[in-house]
PDB file of C-alpha atoms in Angstrom:
ATOM      1  CA  UNK L   6       0.000   0.000   0.000  1.00 68.00           C
ATOM      2  CA  UNK L   7       1.415   3.366  -1.045  1.00 82.00           C
ATOM      3  CA  UNK L   8       2.045   6.062   1.530  1.00 84.00           C
ATOM      4  CA  UNK L   9      -0.621   8.304  -0.042  1.00 86.00           C
ATOM      5  CA  UNK L  10      -3.200   5.533   0.297  1.00 86.00           C
ATOM      6  CA  UNK L  11      -2.273   5.030   3.937  1.00 87.00           C
ATOM      7  CA  UNK L  12      -2.612   8.757   4.620  1.00 88.00           C
ATOM      8  CA  UNK L  13      -6.003   8.857   2.873  1.00 88.00           C
ATOM      9  CA  UNK L  14      -7.131   5.831   4.865  1.00 89.00           C
ATOM     10  CA  UNK L  15      -5.968   7.443   8.098  1.00 89.00           C
ATOM     11  CA  UNK L  16      -7.766  10.702   7.246  1.00 90.00           C
ATOM     12  CA  UNK L  17     -11.004   8.793   6.643  1.00 89.00           C
ATOM     13  CA  UNK L  18     -10.683   7.034   9.994  1.00 89.00           C
ATOM     14  CA  UNK L  19      -9.979  10.317  11.801  1.00 87.00           C
ATOM     15  CA  UNK L  20     -13.040  11.892  10.143  1.00 85.00           C
ATOM     16  CA  UNK L  21     -15.151   8.928  11.199  1.00 84.00           C
ATOM     17  CA  UNK L  22     -13.944   9.163  14.811  1.00 82.00           C
ATOM     18  CA  UNK L  23     -14.552  12.928  14.850  1.00 78.00           C
ATOM     19  CA  UNK L  24     -18.087  12.402  13.545  1.00 75.00           C
ATOM     20  CA  UNK L  25     -18.767   9.846  16.267  1.00 73.00           C
ATOM     21  CA  UNK L  26     -17.418  12.196  18.921  1.00 69.00           C
ATOM     22  CA  UNK L  27     -19.522  15.010  17.516  1.00 65.00           C
ATOM     23  CA  UNK L  28     -22.674  12.932  17.833  1.00 61.00           C
ATOM     24  CA  UNK L  29     -21.985  12.297  21.503  1.00 64.00           C
ATOM     25  CA  UNK L  30     -21.002  15.887  22.172  1.00 67.00           C
ATOM     26  CA  UNK L  31     -24.073  17.647  20.802  1.00 72.00           C
ATOM     27  CA  UNK L  32     -27.595  17.712  22.099  1.00 79.00           C
ATOM     28  CA  UNK L  33     -30.198  20.205  21.014  1.00 86.00           C
ATOM     29  CA  UNK L  34     -32.729  20.816  23.776  1.00 88.00           C
ATOM     30  CA  UNK L  35     -33.710  24.299  22.571  1.00 92.00           C
ATOM     31  CA  UNK L  36     -34.210  26.308  19.414  1.00 95.00           C
ATOM     32  CA  UNK L  37     -31.409  28.568  20.618  1.00 95.00           C
ATOM     33  CA  UNK L  38     -28.959  25.644  20.740  1.00 92.00           C
ATOM     34  CA  UNK L  39     -29.886  24.629  17.176  1.00 94.00           C
ATOM     35  CA  UNK L  40     -29.536  28.226  15.966  1.00 94.00           C
ATOM     36  CA  UNK L  41     -26.142  28.544  17.649  1.00 93.00           C
ATOM     37  CA  UNK L  42     -24.970  25.281  16.073  1.00 90.00           C
ATOM     38  CA  UNK L  43     -25.850  26.518  12.570  1.00 92.00           C
ATOM     39  CA  UNK L  44     -24.736  30.081  13.246  1.00 92.00           C
ATOM     40  CA  UNK L  45     -28.159  31.551  12.463  1.00 94.00           C
ATOM     41  CA  UNK L  46     -30.923  33.299  14.386  1.00 96.00           C
ATOM     42  CA  UNK L  47     -33.835  31.565  16.106  1.00 96.00           C
ATOM     43  CA  UNK L  48     -36.146  33.182  13.539  1.00 97.00           C
ATOM     44  CA  UNK L  49     -34.192  31.398  10.809  1.00 96.00           C
ATOM     45  CA  UNK L  50     -34.891  28.060  12.512  1.00 96.00           C
ATOM     46  CA  UNK L  51     -38.611  28.973  12.563  1.00 96.00           C
ATOM     47  CA  UNK L  52     -38.378  29.828   8.863  1.00 96.00           C
ATOM     48  CA  UNK L  53     -36.635  26.532   8.065  1.00 95.00           C
ATOM     49  CA  UNK L  54     -39.390  24.613   9.851  1.00 95.00           C
ATOM     50  CA  UNK L  55     -42.162  26.620   8.189  1.00 95.00           C
ATOM     51  CA  UNK L  56     -40.726  26.211   4.691  1.00 95.00           C
ATOM     52  CA  UNK L  57     -39.738  22.558   4.999  1.00 93.00           C
ATOM     53  CA  UNK L  58     -35.973  22.902   5.096  1.00 93.00           C
ATOM     54  CA  UNK L  59     -36.248  21.045   8.413  1.00 94.00           C
ATOM     55  CA  UNK L  60     -38.467  18.003   8.025  1.00 93.00           C
ATOM     56  CA  UNK L  61     -40.842  16.862  10.735  1.00 93.00           C
ATOM     57  CA  UNK L  62     -39.713  13.479  12.013  1.00 93.00           C
ATOM     58  CA  UNK L  63     -36.161  13.980  10.778  1.00 92.00           C
ATOM     59  CA  UNK L  64     -34.797  17.225  12.233  1.00 92.00           C
ATOM     60  CA  UNK L  65     -37.607  17.853  14.713  1.00 93.00           C
ATOM     61  CA  UNK L  66     -40.704  16.350  16.293  1.00 93.00           C
ATOM     62  CA  UNK L  67     -43.701  17.817  18.103  1.00 92.00           C
ATOM     63  CA  UNK L  68     -44.537  16.360  21.520  1.00 91.00           C
ATOM     64  CA  UNK L  69     -48.016  15.912  23.040  1.00 92.00           C
ATOM     65  CA  UNK L  70     -47.938  19.459  24.432  1.00 92.00           C
ATOM     66  CA  UNK L  71     -47.256  20.922  20.978  1.00 92.00           C
ATOM     67  CA  UNK L  72     -43.661  21.747  21.855  1.00 93.00           C
ATOM     68  CA  UNK L  73     -40.939  21.263  19.244  1.00 94.00           C
ATOM     69  CA  UNK L  74     -38.187  18.807  20.148  1.00 92.00           C
ATOM     70  CA  UNK L  75     -35.066  18.748  18.005  1.00 93.00           C
ATOM     71  CA  UNK L  76     -33.631  15.400  16.896  1.00 91.00           C
ATOM     72  CA  UNK L  77     -29.853  15.303  17.316  1.00 87.00           C
ATOM     73  CA  UNK L  78     -29.172  12.782  14.524  1.00 86.00           C
ATOM     74  CA  UNK L  79     -31.309  14.763  12.095  1.00 91.00           C
ATOM     75  CA  UNK L  80     -29.658  18.064  12.976  1.00 92.00           C
ATOM     76  CA  UNK L  81     -26.170  16.578  12.566  1.00 86.00           C
ATOM     77  CA  UNK L  82     -27.025  14.922   9.240  1.00 89.00           C
ATOM     78  CA  UNK L  83     -28.516  18.219   8.038  1.00 91.00           C
ATOM     79  CA  UNK L  84     -25.226  19.930   8.918  1.00 89.00           C
ATOM     80  CA  UNK L  85     -23.285  17.250   7.023  1.00 87.00           C
ATOM     81  CA  UNK L  86     -25.481  17.830   3.962  1.00 88.00           C
ATOM     82  CA  UNK L  87     -24.856  21.574   4.152  1.00 84.00           C
ATOM     83  CA  UNK L  88     -21.126  20.994   4.517  1.00 83.00           C
ATOM     84  CA  UNK L  89     -20.962  18.586   1.571  1.00 81.00           C
ATOM     85  CA  UNK L  90     -23.005  20.999  -0.572  1.00 76.00           C
ATOM     86  CA  UNK L  91     -20.591  23.807   0.320  1.00 68.00           C
ATOM     87  CA  UNK L  92     -17.640  21.625  -0.697  1.00 66.00           C
ATOM     88  CA  UNK L  93     -19.318  20.717  -4.003  1.00 66.00           C
ATOM     89  CA  UNK L  94     -20.117  24.374  -4.703  1.00 65.00           C
ATOM     90  CA  UNK L  95     -16.565  25.476  -3.979  1.00 62.00           C
ATOM     91  CA  UNK L  96     -15.214  22.713  -6.229  1.00 60.00           C
ATOM     92  CA  UNK L  97     -17.539  23.686  -9.077  1.00 60.00           C
ATOM     93  CA  UNK L  98     -16.625  27.369  -8.639  1.00 56.00           C
ATOM     94  CA  UNK L  99     -12.925  26.579  -8.948  1.00 58.00           C
ATOM     95  CA  UNK L 100     -13.526  24.640 -12.181  1.00 61.00           C
ATOM     96  CA  UNK L 101     -15.357  27.518 -13.870  1.00 60.00           C
ATOM     97  CA  UNK L 102     -13.524  29.581 -16.423  1.00 62.00           C
ATOM     98  CA  UNK L 103     -13.792  33.296 -15.925  1.00 64.00           C
ATOM     99  CA  UNK L 104     -14.597  35.513 -18.863  1.00 68.00           C
ATOM    100  CA  UNK L 105     -13.911  39.211 -18.953  1.00 72.00           C
ATOM    101  CA  UNK L 106     -16.133  41.693 -20.720  1.00 74.00           C
ATOM    102  CA  UNK L 107     -14.404  42.817 -23.944  1.00 76.00           C
ATOM    103  CA  UNK L 108     -14.661  46.484 -22.951  1.00 74.00           C
ATOM    104  CA  UNK L 109     -13.097  45.733 -19.566  1.00 73.00           C
ATOM    105  CA  UNK L 110     -10.398  43.701 -21.289  1.00 74.00           C
ATOM    106  CA  UNK L 111      -9.462  46.628 -23.558  1.00 74.00           C
ATOM    107  CA  UNK L 112      -9.446  48.971 -20.572  1.00 73.00           C
ATOM    108  CA  UNK L 113      -7.114  46.659 -18.669  1.00 73.00           C
ATOM    109  CA  UNK L 114      -4.817  46.404 -21.685  1.00 75.00           C
ATOM    110  CA  UNK L 115      -4.617  50.178 -22.002  1.00 74.00           C
ATOM    111  CA  UNK L 116      -3.937  50.543 -18.272  1.00 73.00           C
ATOM    112  CA  UNK L 117      -1.164  47.961 -18.418  1.00 71.00           C
ATOM    113  CA  UNK L 118       0.545  50.039 -21.141  1.00 69.00           C
ATOM    114  CA  UNK L 119       0.728  52.982 -18.727  1.00 64.00           C
ATOM    115  CA  UNK L 120       3.096  51.177 -16.401  1.00 58.00           C
TER     116      UNK L 120
END
């Protein structure tokens, strides 16, 4: 096994252990704790529930008293989805070719001649 493969394997194991530790470390008893975890306001959590970004039975449940209870596994998996989407978006952004407006290009060329 090549050294690169061993390093990749080790990184995967470390990520797995960190994810397991994260699951034991977090609990979400309140809307405020969920908002803090995501770095958003409590109103944003309300909005996510209202518009279906948080799914009933996955990220939250409603008890017999009508109070919202947040489901730790669902919240953590939602965060993982957001993180993986961010990584995909940053990868696709880096693969895009940038085009410059022809007028801006001519302006830049003329400015570079002034140096």
